[in-house]
Coordinates of C-alpha atoms in Angstrom, one line a residue:
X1 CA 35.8 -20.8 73.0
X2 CA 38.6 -18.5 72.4
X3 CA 38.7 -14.6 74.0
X4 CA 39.2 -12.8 70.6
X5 CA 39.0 -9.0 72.4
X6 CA 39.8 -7.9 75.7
X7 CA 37.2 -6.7 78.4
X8 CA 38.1 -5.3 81.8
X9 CA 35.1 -5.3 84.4
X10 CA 33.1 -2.5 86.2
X11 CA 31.7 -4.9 88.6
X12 CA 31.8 -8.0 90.5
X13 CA 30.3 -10.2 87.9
X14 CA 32.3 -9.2 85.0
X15 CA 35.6 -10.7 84.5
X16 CA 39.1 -9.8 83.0
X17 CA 39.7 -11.2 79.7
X18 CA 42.6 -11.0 76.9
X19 CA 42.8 -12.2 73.1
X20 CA 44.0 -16.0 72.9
X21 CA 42.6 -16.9 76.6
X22 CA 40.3 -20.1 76.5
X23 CA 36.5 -19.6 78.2
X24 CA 33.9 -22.5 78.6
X25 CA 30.6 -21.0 77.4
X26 CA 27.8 -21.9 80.1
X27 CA 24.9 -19.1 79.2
X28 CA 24.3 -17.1 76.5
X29 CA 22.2 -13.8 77.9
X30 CA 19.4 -12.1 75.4
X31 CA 21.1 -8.7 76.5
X32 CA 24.6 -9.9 74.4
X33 CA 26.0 -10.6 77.6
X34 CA 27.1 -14.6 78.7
X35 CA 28.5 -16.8 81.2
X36 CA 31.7 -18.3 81.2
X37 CA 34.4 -20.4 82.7
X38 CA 37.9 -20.1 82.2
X39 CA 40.0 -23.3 81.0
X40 CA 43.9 -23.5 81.6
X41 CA 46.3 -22.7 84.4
X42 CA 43.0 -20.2 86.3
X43 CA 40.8 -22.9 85.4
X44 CA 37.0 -22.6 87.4
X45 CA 37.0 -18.9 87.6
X46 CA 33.7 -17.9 86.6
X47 CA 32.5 -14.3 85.5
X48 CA 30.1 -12.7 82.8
X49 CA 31.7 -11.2 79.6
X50 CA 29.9 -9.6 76.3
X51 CA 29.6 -11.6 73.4
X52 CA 31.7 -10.1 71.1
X53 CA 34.7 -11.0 73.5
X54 CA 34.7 -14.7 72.1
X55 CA 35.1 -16.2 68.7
X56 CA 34.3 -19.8 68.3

């Protein structure tokens, strides 16, 4: 999936994210909130983002 909005953490779970970066999806979260992996050059970081970070 592709990071269509940027989201900067507030804690150790979340993760940094900018428009155009590539994420794995691994759980979706009833709370809007999910899982992902980043793909590319930081490929395996893992970190929870909200939903309306990523367009498919």
């Amino acid at each position: 999936m592709t990071v269509c909005a940027t989201f900067t953490p507030r804690s150790e779970d979340e993760m940094l994210v900018t428009p155009g970066e590539n994420l794995r999806l691994l759980e979706m979260f009833e709370d809007d909130w999910c899982l992902v992996q980043r793909v590319g050059k930081l490929e395996g970081e893992l970190g929870v983002i909200p939903t309306f970070c990523l367009a498919e």
